[in-house]
Amino acid sequence: MANVSVYNIEGKKVGDMELNDAVFGVEVNEHLVHMAVVSQLANNRQGTQSAKTRSEVSGGGRKPWRQKGTGHARQGSTRAPQWAGGGVVFAPKPRDYSFKMNKKEKNLAIKSALTSKVAAEKLIVVDSIKFDDIKTKNMVAVLDNLKVNKALVVLNDNDKNVVLSARNIANVKTASTGTINVYDILKYDSLIVTKDAVATIEEVYA
């Protein structure tokens, strides 16, 4: 099992913790990680883009000139794509870009992403993160103490004071154990996880 240090919010080491290899020590499946990222980005697309084809733009019902004898190329409508004001060739239409991954694939993708963070020594475990009030400087101090800049902070519960204290910091995002995803894990340089959150993640994904 991988062994990681546990820190407090002052950045001081307070102990060690063994991580479950079934979650944090799996063989990284790059294909599933890629699929999970593409799936999440695709599912976020609105799919509302739309343009009109030549059959939908107004006008152009009459043939602009006779077929032969004018010296012009033959034309059937002033709303053909090559005309100004004409329709769009293969115009985009509203569509659903989403696609599904099955549960086992999603879980393995998350475990692969978590394993990659452990291997890169970018997983930081803290004993707990608690603030008495909502202040951005509280979270900034924690990040400075842990020597972290761009981070995803995973909490076992959505502590309002912690979430709101981190909300205005660029390159920092908070998430609960139930909302972690592959895209966010990979997007942020460091992954800060509380001890309780680690236990919950191991319980869910082991």
mmCIF file of C-alpha atoms in Angstrom:
data_model
loop_
_atom_site.group_PDB
_atom_site.id
_atom_site.type_symbol
_atom_site.label_atom_id
_atom_site.label_comp_id
_atom_site.label_asym_id
_atom_site.label_seq_id
_atom_site.Cartn_x
_atom_site.Cartn_y
_atom_site.Cartn_z
ATOM 1 C CA MET A 1 0.000 0.000 0.000
ATOM 2 C CA ALA A 2 1.131 3.545 -0.734
ATOM 3 C CA ASN A 3 2.113 5.501 2.340
ATOM 4 C CA VAL A 4 1.505 9.273 2.399
ATOM 5 C CA SER A 5 2.137 11.983 4.941
ATOM 6 C CA VAL A 6 -0.736 13.704 6.708
ATOM 7 C CA TYR A 7 -0.505 17.455 7.287
ATOM 8 C CA ASN A 8 -2.490 19.960 9.286
ATOM 9 C CA ILE A 9 -3.677 23.293 7.882
ATOM 10 C CA GLU A 10 -0.466 24.914 9.153
ATOM 11 C CA GLY A 11 1.459 22.717 6.730
ATOM 12 C CA LYS A 12 3.100 20.644 9.486
ATOM 13 C CA LYS A 13 3.315 16.868 9.250
ATOM 14 C CA VAL A 14 1.144 15.228 11.898
ATOM 15 C CA GLY A 15 1.324 11.584 10.843
ATOM 16 C CA ASP A 16 1.242 9.017 8.053
ATOM 17 C CA MET A 17 -1.568 7.232 6.287
ATOM 18 C CA GLU A 18 -1.756 4.094 4.182
ATOM 19 C CA LEU A 19 -3.822 4.324 1.013
ATOM 20 C CA ASN A 20 -5.861 1.425 -0.307
ATOM 21 C CA ASP A 21 -4.206 0.061 -3.450
ATOM 22 C CA ALA A 22 -7.630 -0.941 -4.780
ATOM 23 C CA VAL A 23 -8.343 2.777 -5.216
ATOM 24 C CA PHE A 24 -5.034 4.640 -5.170
ATOM 25 C CA GLY A 25 -2.759 1.952 -6.603
ATOM 26 C CA VAL A 26 -4.503 0.524 -9.667
ATOM 27 C CA GLU A 27 -3.033 0.150 -13.136
ATOM 28 C CA VAL A 28 -3.766 3.427 -14.918
ATOM 29 C CA ASN A 29 -6.127 2.930 -17.849
ATOM 30 C CA GLU A 30 -5.426 5.927 -20.080
ATOM 31 C CA HIS A 31 -8.162 5.000 -22.545
ATOM 32 C CA LEU A 32 -10.898 5.105 -19.903
ATOM 33 C CA VAL A 33 -9.478 8.323 -18.435
ATOM 34 C CA HIS A 34 -9.651 9.903 -21.892
ATOM 35 C CA MET A 35 -13.185 8.615 -22.418
ATOM 36 C CA ALA A 36 -14.297 10.033 -19.061
ATOM 37 C CA VAL A 37 -12.901 13.489 -19.865
ATOM 38 C CA VAL A 38 -14.415 13.534 -23.367
ATOM 39 C CA SER A 39 -17.732 12.290 -21.976
ATOM 40 C CA GLN A 40 -17.876 15.010 -19.328
ATOM 41 C CA LEU A 41 -17.019 17.783 -21.779
ATOM 42 C CA ALA A 42 -19.498 16.425 -24.338
ATOM 43 C CA ASN A 43 -22.254 16.139 -21.738
ATOM 44 C CA ASN A 44 -21.699 19.777 -20.783
ATOM 45 C CA ARG A 45 -22.344 20.987 -24.334
ATOM 46 C CA GLN A 46 -25.691 22.680 -24.845
ATOM 47 C CA GLY A 47 -25.990 21.468 -28.416
ATOM 48 C CA THR A 48 -28.145 24.445 -29.405
ATOM 49 C CA GLN A 49 -26.086 25.658 -32.372
ATOM 50 C CA SER A 50 -28.264 26.104 -35.453
ATOM 51 C CA ALA A 51 -28.040 27.559 -38.954
ATOM 52 C CA LYS A 52 -30.421 27.505 -41.915
ATOM 53 C CA THR A 53 -30.040 25.312 -44.970
ATOM 54 C CA ARG A 54 -31.045 26.486 -48.459
ATOM 55 C CA SER A 55 -34.534 25.095 -47.929
ATOM 56 C CA GLU A 56 -35.028 27.200 -44.800
ATOM 57 C CA VAL A 57 -33.784 30.673 -45.778
ATOM 58 C CA SER A 58 -36.365 33.061 -47.162
ATOM 59 C CA GLY A 59 -36.619 33.984 -50.842
ATOM 60 C CA GLY A 60 -35.081 32.387 -53.872
ATOM 61 C CA GLY A 61 -38.218 30.750 -55.170
ATOM 62 C CA ARG A 62 -37.733 32.001 -58.727
ATOM 63 C CA LYS A 63 -34.941 30.927 -61.078
ATOM 64 C CA PRO A 64 -32.767 34.104 -61.370
ATOM 65 C CA TRP A 65 -32.293 33.823 -65.156
ATOM 66 C CA ARG A 66 -33.014 31.373 -67.911
ATOM 67 C CA GLN A 67 -30.897 28.265 -68.227
ATOM 68 C CA LYS A 68 -29.106 29.115 -71.466
ATOM 69 C CA GLY A 69 -28.036 32.051 -73.556
ATOM 70 C CA THR A 70 -27.144 34.621 -70.888
ATOM 71 C CA GLY A 71 -23.424 33.988 -70.602
ATOM 72 C CA HIS A 72 -23.877 33.295 -66.906
ATOM 73 C CA ALA A 73 -23.442 29.955 -65.218
ATOM 74 C CA ARG A 74 -26.730 28.194 -64.746
ATOM 75 C CA GLN A 75 -28.464 28.956 -61.445
ATOM 76 C CA GLY A 76 -31.611 27.522 -59.969
ATOM 77 C CA SER A 77 -32.046 29.767 -56.939
ATOM 78 C CA THR A 78 -30.572 32.873 -55.341
ATOM 79 C CA ARG A 79 -30.574 31.024 -52.034
ATOM 80 C CA ALA A 80 -28.088 28.351 -53.075
ATOM 81 C CA PRO A 81 -25.008 28.237 -50.775
ATOM 82 C CA GLN A 82 -22.737 30.136 -53.199
ATOM 83 C CA TRP A 83 -25.008 33.186 -53.146
ATOM 84 C CA ALA A 84 -24.868 35.946 -50.554
ATOM 85 C CA GLY A 85 -27.842 35.340 -48.296
ATOM 86 C CA GLY A 86 -27.937 31.719 -49.324
ATOM 87 C CA GLY A 87 -28.278 28.729 -47.032
ATOM 88 C CA VAL A 88 -25.414 26.944 -45.277
ATOM 89 C CA VAL A 89 -24.089 23.663 -46.629
ATOM 90 C CA PHE A 90 -24.544 20.888 -44.033
ATOM 91 C CA ALA A 91 -25.795 23.492 -41.531
ATOM 92 C CA PRO A 92 -25.370 22.578 -37.852
ATOM 93 C CA LYS A 93 -28.606 21.668 -36.104
ATOM 94 C CA PRO A 94 -29.494 21.246 -32.428
ATOM 95 C CA ARG A 95 -28.283 17.857 -31.246
ATOM 96 C CA ASP A 96 -27.356 15.927 -28.129
ATOM 97 C CA TYR A 97 -23.596 15.399 -27.889
ATOM 98 C CA SER A 98 -23.695 13.328 -24.705
ATOM 99 C CA PHE A 99 -22.718 9.697 -24.475
ATOM 100 C CA LYS A 100 -22.706 7.309 -21.573
ATOM 101 C CA MET A 101 -20.041 5.259 -19.838
ATOM 102 C CA ASN A 102 -21.065 2.347 -17.680
ATOM 103 C CA LYS A 103 -20.522 2.483 -13.929
ATOM 104 C CA LYS A 104 -17.486 0.178 -13.858
ATOM 105 C CA GLU A 105 -15.753 2.252 -16.534
ATOM 106 C CA LYS A 106 -16.435 5.498 -14.645
ATOM 107 C CA ASN A 107 -15.135 4.049 -11.387
ATOM 108 C CA LEU A 108 -11.964 2.692 -12.975
ATOM 109 C CA ALA A 109 -11.355 6.036 -14.692
ATOM 110 C CA ILE A 110 -11.607 7.883 -11.351
ATOM 111 C CA LYS A 111 -9.333 5.335 -9.668
ATOM 112 C CA SER A 112 -6.834 5.717 -12.515
ATOM 113 C CA ALA A 113 -6.863 9.502 -12.105
ATOM 114 C CA LEU A 114 -6.384 9.214 -8.331
ATOM 115 C CA THR A 115 -3.543 6.733 -8.814
ATOM 116 C CA SER A 116 -1.807 9.089 -11.240
ATOM 117 C CA LYS A 117 -1.904 11.863 -8.615
ATOM 118 C CA VAL A 118 -0.367 9.551 -6.003
ATOM 119 C CA ALA A 119 2.341 8.437 -8.445
ATOM 120 C CA ALA A 120 3.161 12.075 -9.253
ATOM 121 C CA GLU A 121 3.234 12.908 -5.506
ATOM 122 C CA LYS A 122 0.511 15.497 -6.052
ATOM 123 C CA LEU A 123 -1.926 14.019 -3.526
ATOM 124 C CA ILE A 124 -1.867 15.929 -0.230
ATOM 125 C CA VAL A 125 -3.780 14.530 2.748
ATOM 126 C CA VAL A 126 -4.746 16.924 5.545
ATOM 127 C CA ASP A 127 -6.214 15.871 8.878
ATOM 128 C CA SER A 128 -9.103 18.338 8.538
ATOM 129 C CA ILE A 129 -10.014 21.739 7.145
ATOM 130 C CA LYS A 130 -12.251 23.833 9.379
ATOM 131 C CA PHE A 131 -12.744 27.598 9.554
ATOM 132 C CA ASP A 132 -14.594 29.586 12.199
ATOM 133 C CA ASP A 133 -15.754 32.164 9.664
ATOM 134 C CA ILE A 134 -15.903 32.796 5.940
ATOM 135 C CA LYS A 135 -12.710 34.522 4.847
ATOM 136 C CA THR A 136 -10.792 34.042 1.634
ATOM 137 C CA LYS A 137 -7.526 34.716 3.413
ATOM 138 C CA ASN A 138 -8.119 31.613 5.563
ATOM 139 C CA MET A 139 -7.976 29.349 2.509
ATOM 140 C CA VAL A 140 -5.118 31.336 0.984
ATOM 141 C CA ALA A 141 -3.122 30.751 4.174
ATOM 142 C CA VAL A 142 -3.796 27.003 4.027
ATOM 143 C CA LEU A 143 -2.668 26.823 0.401
ATOM 144 C CA ASP A 144 0.471 28.810 1.194
ATOM 145 C CA ASN A 145 1.255 26.540 4.131
ATOM 146 C CA LEU A 146 0.892 23.467 1.921
ATOM 147 C CA LYS A 147 2.910 25.162 -0.857
ATOM 148 C CA VAL A 148 0.101 24.659 -3.353
ATOM 149 C CA ASN A 149 -1.139 26.998 -6.089
ATOM 150 C CA LYS A 150 -3.619 25.268 -8.376
ATOM 151 C CA ALA A 151 -5.619 22.734 -6.391
ATOM 152 C CA LEU A 152 -8.806 20.708 -6.101
ATOM 153 C CA VAL A 153 -9.870 20.503 -2.450
ATOM 154 C CA VAL A 154 -11.968 17.419 -1.681
ATOM 155 C CA LEU A 155 -14.080 17.525 1.482
ATOM 156 C CA ASN A 156 -16.109 14.775 3.081
ATOM 157 C CA ASP A 157 -18.968 17.206 3.643
ATOM 158 C CA ASN A 158 -19.700 20.571 2.079
ATOM 159 C CA ASP A 159 -18.499 22.743 4.947
ATOM 160 C CA LYS A 160 -20.031 26.118 4.086
ATOM 161 C CA ASN A 161 -17.208 28.163 5.605
ATOM 162 C CA VAL A 162 -14.543 26.262 3.668
ATOM 163 C CA VAL A 163 -16.437 26.243 0.362
ATOM 164 C CA LEU A 164 -17.218 29.973 0.468
ATOM 165 C CA SER A 165 -13.695 30.850 1.628
ATOM 166 C CA ALA A 166 -12.264 29.107 -1.453
ATOM 167 C CA ARG A 167 -14.848 30.337 -3.949
ATOM 168 C CA ASN A 168 -13.090 33.562 -4.964
ATOM 169 C CA ILE A 169 -9.619 32.072 -5.362
ATOM 170 C CA ALA A 170 -8.502 31.565 -8.961
ATOM 171 C CA ASN A 171 -7.338 28.026 -9.801
ATOM 172 C CA VAL A 172 -8.913 26.546 -6.668
ATOM 173 C CA LYS A 173 -12.076 24.466 -6.546
ATOM 174 C CA THR A 174 -13.802 22.559 -3.765
ATOM 175 C CA ALA A 175 -15.695 19.312 -4.210
ATOM 176 C CA SER A 176 -17.348 16.724 -2.024
ATOM 177 C CA THR A 177 -16.514 13.026 -2.245
ATOM 178 C CA GLY A 178 -19.763 12.478 -4.145
ATOM 179 C CA THR A 179 -18.993 15.030 -6.868
ATOM 180 C CA ILE A 180 -15.347 14.302 -7.739
ATOM 181 C CA ASN A 181 -14.727 13.601 -11.404
ATOM 182 C CA VAL A 182 -11.822 12.720 -13.661
ATOM 183 C CA TYR A 183 -11.725 16.076 -15.445
ATOM 184 C CA ASP A 184 -11.300 18.110 -12.238
ATOM 185 C CA ILE A 185 -8.760 15.684 -10.775
ATOM 186 C CA LEU A 186 -6.586 16.039 -13.871
ATOM 187 C CA LYS A 187 -7.217 19.751 -14.413
ATOM 188 C CA TYR A 188 -5.750 20.886 -11.097
ATOM 189 C CA ASP A 189 -2.068 20.393 -10.322
ATOM 190 C CA SER A 190 -2.588 19.225 -6.750
ATOM 191 C CA LEU A 191 -5.292 17.207 -5.045
ATOM 192 C CA ILE A 192 -5.903 18.162 -1.411
ATOM 193 C CA VAL A 193 -8.033 15.586 0.414
ATOM 194 C CA THR A 194 -9.085 15.427 4.064
ATOM 195 C CA LYS A 195 -8.563 12.170 5.981
ATOM 196 C CA ASP A 196 -12.325 11.657 6.259
ATOM 197 C CA ALA A 197 -12.700 12.179 2.510
ATOM 198 C CA VAL A 198 -9.986 9.600 1.779
ATOM 199 C CA ALA A 199 -11.846 7.054 3.945
ATOM 200 C CA THR A 200 -15.124 7.776 2.151
ATOM 201 C CA ILE A 201 -13.523 7.523 -1.303
ATOM 202 C CA GLU A 202 -11.961 4.180 -0.378
ATOM 203 C CA GLU A 203 -15.304 2.955 0.921
ATOM 204 C CA VAL A 204 -17.124 3.950 -2.273
ATOM 205 C CA TYR A 205 -14.588 2.863 -4.905
ATOM 206 C CA ALA A 206 -12.729 -0.060 -3.302
#
